[in-house]
PDB file of C-alpha atoms in Angstrom:
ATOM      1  CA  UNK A  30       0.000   0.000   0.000  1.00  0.00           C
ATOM      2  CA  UNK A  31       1.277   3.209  -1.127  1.00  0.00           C
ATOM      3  CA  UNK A  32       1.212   6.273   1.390  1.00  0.00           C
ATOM      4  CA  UNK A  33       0.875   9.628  -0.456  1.00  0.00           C
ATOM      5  CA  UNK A  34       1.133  12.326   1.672  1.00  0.00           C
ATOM      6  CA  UNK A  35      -0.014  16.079   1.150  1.00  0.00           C
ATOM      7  CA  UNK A  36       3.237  17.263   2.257  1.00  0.00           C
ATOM      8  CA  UNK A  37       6.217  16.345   0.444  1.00  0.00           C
ATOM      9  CA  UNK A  38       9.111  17.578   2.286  1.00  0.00           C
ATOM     10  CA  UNK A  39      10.813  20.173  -0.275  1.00  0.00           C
ATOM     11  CA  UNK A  40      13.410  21.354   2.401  1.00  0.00           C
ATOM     12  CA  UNK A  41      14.665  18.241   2.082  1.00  0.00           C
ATOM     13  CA  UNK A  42      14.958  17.745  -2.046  1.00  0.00           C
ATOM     14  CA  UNK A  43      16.265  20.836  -1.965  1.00  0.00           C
ATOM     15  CA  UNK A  44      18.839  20.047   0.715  1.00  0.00           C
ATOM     16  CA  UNK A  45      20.026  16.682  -0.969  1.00  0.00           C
ATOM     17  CA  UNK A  46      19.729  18.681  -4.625  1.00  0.00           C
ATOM     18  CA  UNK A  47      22.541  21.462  -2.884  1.00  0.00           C
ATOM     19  CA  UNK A  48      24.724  18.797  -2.251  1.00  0.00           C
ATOM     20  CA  UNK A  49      24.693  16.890  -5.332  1.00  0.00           C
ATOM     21  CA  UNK A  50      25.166  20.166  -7.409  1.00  0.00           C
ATOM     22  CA  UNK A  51      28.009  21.521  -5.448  1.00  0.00           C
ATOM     23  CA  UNK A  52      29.984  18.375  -3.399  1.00  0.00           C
ATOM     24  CA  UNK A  53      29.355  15.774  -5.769  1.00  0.00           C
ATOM     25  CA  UNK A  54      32.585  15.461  -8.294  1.00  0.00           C
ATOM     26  CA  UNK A  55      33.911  13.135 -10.894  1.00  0.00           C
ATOM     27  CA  UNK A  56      32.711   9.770 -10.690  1.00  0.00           C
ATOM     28  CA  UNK A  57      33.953   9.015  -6.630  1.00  0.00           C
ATOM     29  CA  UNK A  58      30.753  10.822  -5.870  1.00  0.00           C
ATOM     30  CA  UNK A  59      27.869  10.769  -7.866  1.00  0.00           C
ATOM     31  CA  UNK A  60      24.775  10.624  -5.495  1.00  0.00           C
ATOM     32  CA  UNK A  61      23.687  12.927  -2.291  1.00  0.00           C
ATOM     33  CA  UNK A  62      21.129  11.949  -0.068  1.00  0.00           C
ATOM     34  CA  UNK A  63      19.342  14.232   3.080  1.00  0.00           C
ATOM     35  CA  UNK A  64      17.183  13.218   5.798  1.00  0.00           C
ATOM     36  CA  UNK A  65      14.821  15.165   8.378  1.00  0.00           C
ATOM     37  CA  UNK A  66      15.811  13.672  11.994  1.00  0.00           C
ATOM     38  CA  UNK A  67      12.405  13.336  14.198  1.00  0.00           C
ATOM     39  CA  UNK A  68      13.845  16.398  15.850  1.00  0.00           C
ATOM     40  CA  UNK A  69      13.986  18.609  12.873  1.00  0.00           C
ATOM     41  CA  UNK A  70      17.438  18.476  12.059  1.00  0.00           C
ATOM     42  CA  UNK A  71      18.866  17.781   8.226  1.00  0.00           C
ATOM     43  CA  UNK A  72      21.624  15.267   7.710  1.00  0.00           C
ATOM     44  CA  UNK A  73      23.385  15.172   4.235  1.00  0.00           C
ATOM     45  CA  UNK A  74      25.713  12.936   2.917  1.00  0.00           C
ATOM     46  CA  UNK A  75      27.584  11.881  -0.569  1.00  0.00           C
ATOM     47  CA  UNK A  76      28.003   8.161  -1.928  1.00  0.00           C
ATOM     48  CA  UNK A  77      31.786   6.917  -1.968  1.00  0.00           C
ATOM     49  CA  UNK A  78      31.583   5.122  -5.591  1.00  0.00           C
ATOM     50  CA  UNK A  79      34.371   2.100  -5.576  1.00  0.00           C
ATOM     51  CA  UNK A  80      34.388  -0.262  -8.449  1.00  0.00           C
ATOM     52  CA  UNK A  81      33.905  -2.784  -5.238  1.00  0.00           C
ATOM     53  CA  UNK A  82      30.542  -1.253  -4.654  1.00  0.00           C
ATOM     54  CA  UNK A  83      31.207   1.150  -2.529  1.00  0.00           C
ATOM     55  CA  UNK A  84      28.286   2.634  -0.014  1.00  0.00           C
ATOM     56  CA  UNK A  85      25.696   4.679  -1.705  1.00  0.00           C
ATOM     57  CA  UNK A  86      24.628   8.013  -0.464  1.00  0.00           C
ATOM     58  CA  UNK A  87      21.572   6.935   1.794  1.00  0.00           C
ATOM     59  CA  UNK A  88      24.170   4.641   3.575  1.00  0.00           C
ATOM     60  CA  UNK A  89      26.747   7.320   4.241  1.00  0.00           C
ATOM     61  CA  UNK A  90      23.672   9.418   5.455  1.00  0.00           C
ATOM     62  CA  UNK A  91      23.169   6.797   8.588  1.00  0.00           C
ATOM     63  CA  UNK A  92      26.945   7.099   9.486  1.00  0.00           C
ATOM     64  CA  UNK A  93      26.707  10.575   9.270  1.00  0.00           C
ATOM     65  CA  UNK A  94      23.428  11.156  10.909  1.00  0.00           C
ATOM     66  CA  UNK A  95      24.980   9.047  13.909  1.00  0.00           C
ATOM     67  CA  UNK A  96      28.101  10.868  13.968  1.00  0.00           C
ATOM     68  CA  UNK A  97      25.464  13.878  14.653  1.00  0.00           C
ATOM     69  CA  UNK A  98      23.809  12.440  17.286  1.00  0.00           C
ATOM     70  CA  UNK A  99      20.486  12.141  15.192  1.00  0.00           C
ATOM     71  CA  UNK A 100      19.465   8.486  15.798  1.00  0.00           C
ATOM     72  CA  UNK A 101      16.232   8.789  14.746  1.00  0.00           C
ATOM     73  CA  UNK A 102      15.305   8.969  10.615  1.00  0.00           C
ATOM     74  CA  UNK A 103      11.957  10.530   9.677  1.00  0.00           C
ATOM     75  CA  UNK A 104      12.182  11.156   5.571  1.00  0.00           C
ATOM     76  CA  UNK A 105      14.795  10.489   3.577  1.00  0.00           C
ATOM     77  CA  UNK A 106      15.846  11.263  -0.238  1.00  0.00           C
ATOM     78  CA  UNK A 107      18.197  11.031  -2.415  1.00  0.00           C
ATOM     79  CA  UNK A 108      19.292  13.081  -5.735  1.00  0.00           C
ATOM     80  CA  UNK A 109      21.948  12.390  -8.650  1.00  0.00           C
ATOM     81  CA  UNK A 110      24.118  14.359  -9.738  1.00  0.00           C
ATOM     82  CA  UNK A 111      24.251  16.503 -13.121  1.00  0.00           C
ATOM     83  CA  UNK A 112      20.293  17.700 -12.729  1.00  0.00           C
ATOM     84  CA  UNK A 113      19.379  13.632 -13.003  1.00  0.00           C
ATOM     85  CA  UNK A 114      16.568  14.519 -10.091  1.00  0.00           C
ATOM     86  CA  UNK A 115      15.050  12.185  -7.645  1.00  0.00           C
ATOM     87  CA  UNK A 116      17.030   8.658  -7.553  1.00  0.00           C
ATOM     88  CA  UNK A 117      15.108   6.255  -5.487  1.00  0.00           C
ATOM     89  CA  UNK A 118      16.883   3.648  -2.908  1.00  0.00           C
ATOM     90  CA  UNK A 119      18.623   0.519  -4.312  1.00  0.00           C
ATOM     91  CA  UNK A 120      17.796  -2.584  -3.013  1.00  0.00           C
ATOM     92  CA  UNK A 121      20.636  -3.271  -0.801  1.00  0.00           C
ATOM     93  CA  UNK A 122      19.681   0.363   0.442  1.00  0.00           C
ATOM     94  CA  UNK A 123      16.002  -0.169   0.529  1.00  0.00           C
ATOM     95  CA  UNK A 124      16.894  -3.045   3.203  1.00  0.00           C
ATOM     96  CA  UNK A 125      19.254  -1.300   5.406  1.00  0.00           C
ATOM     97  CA  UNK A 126      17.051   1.646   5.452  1.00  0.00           C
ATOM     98  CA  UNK A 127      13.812  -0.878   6.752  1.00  0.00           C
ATOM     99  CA  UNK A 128      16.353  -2.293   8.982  1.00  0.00           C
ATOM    100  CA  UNK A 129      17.940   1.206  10.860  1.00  0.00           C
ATOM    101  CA  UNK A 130      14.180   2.962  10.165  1.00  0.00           C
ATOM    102  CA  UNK A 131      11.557   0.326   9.672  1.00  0.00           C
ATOM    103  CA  UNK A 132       8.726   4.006   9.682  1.00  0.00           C
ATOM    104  CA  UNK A 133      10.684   5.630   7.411  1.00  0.00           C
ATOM    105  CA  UNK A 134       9.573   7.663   4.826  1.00  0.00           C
ATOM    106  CA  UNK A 135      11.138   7.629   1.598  1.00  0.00           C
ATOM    107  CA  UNK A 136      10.514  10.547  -1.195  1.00  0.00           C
ATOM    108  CA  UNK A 137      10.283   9.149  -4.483  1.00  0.00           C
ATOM    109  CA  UNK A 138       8.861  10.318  -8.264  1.00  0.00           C
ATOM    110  CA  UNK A 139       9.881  12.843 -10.705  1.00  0.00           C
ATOM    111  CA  UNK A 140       9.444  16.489 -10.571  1.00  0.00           C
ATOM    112  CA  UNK A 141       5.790  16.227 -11.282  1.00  0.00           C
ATOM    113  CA  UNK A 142       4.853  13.366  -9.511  1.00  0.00           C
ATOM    114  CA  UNK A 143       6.496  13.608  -6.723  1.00  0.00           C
ATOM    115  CA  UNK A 144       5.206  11.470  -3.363  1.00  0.00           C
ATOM    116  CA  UNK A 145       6.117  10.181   0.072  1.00  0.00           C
ATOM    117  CA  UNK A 146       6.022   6.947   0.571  1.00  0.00           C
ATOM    118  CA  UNK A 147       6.668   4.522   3.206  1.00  0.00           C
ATOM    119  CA  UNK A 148      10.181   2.001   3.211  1.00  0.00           C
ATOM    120  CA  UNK A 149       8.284  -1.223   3.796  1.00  0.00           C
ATOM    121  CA  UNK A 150       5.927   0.192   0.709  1.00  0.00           C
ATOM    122  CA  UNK A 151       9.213   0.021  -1.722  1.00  0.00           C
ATOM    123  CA  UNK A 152      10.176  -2.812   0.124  1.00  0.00           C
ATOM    124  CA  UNK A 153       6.786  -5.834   0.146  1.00  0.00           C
ATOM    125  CA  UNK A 154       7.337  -9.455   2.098  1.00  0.00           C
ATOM    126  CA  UNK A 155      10.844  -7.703   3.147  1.00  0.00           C
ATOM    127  CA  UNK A 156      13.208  -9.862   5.588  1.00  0.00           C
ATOM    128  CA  UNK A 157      12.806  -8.768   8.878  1.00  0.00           C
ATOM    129  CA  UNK A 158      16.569  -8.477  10.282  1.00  0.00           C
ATOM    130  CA  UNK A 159      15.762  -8.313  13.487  1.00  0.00           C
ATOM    131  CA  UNK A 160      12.997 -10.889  13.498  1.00  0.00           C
ATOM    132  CA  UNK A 161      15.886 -13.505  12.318  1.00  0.00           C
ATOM    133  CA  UNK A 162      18.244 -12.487  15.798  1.00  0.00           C
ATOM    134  CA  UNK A 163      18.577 -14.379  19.145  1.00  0.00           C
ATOM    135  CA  UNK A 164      17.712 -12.849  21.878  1.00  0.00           C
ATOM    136  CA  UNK A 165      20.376 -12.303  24.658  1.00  0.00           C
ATOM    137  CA  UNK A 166      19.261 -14.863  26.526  1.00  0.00           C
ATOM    138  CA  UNK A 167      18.833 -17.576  23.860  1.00  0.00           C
ATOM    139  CA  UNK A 168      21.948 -16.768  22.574  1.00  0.00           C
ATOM    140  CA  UNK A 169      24.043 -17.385  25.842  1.00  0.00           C
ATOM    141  CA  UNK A 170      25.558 -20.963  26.591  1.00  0.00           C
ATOM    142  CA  UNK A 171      23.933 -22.612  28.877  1.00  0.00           C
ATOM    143  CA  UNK A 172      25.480 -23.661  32.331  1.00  0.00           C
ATOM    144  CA  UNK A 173      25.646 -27.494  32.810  1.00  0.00           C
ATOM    145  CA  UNK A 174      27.808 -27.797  35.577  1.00  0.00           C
TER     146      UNK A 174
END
């Protein structure tokens, strides 16, 4: 189910749009990504392209937002460089970010479409990370002595 919201953050597009047109350089760093902390705060960040793979932008972004302090992920986006607009989350990202943020919001479309939508909506029948972990105390050896 798709959540369209009336208010698609432009702050943020804006934000990540800044940062792909003026840090993003050569091919090391193609992609910039911002996201709105629950306390109101905007985190930005840059992918660091590798022919190895490399982490892509919304990845750096959860470094960088906990470097900041900002634990907690409301909306996220992310924008290419040389005016390609709105990039939505790669898979691999797509999972992380349902891992770190399972409410997240994700902004996705093109300049005239444009919508808010949630990470488990870009992500259906997902693996649950966390759902797949021992506990603690299932996890500890038991004492037979």
């Amino acid at each position: 189910m798709t959540t369209q919201t009336d208010q698609v953050d432009h702050e943020l597009i804006r934000a990540a749009a800044h940062v792909a047109a003026t840090r993003c350089r050569g091919d090391n760093h193609t992609m910039a990504a911002a996201a709105r902390a629950r306390d109101g705060r905007i985190v930005t960040a840059v992918n660091a392209y590798h022919f190895t793979g490399g982490p892509c932008a919304e990845l750096v972004l959860i470094g960088a937002a906990a470097a900041q302090g900002a634990y907690d992920l409301d909306t996220i986006v992310a924008v290419g460089d040389r005016d390609r607009g709105l990039v939505p989350p790669c898979g691999r990202c797509r999972q992380v970010l349902l891992d770190y943020f399972p409410a997240l919001k994700v902004i996705v479309g093109t300049d005239d479409d444009l919508r808010t939508v949630t990470v488990t909506d870009l992500l259906p029948e997902s693996y649950i990370w966390a759902d797949h972990q021992l506990d603690a105390e299932e996890s500890a050896p038991l004492n037979t002595s």
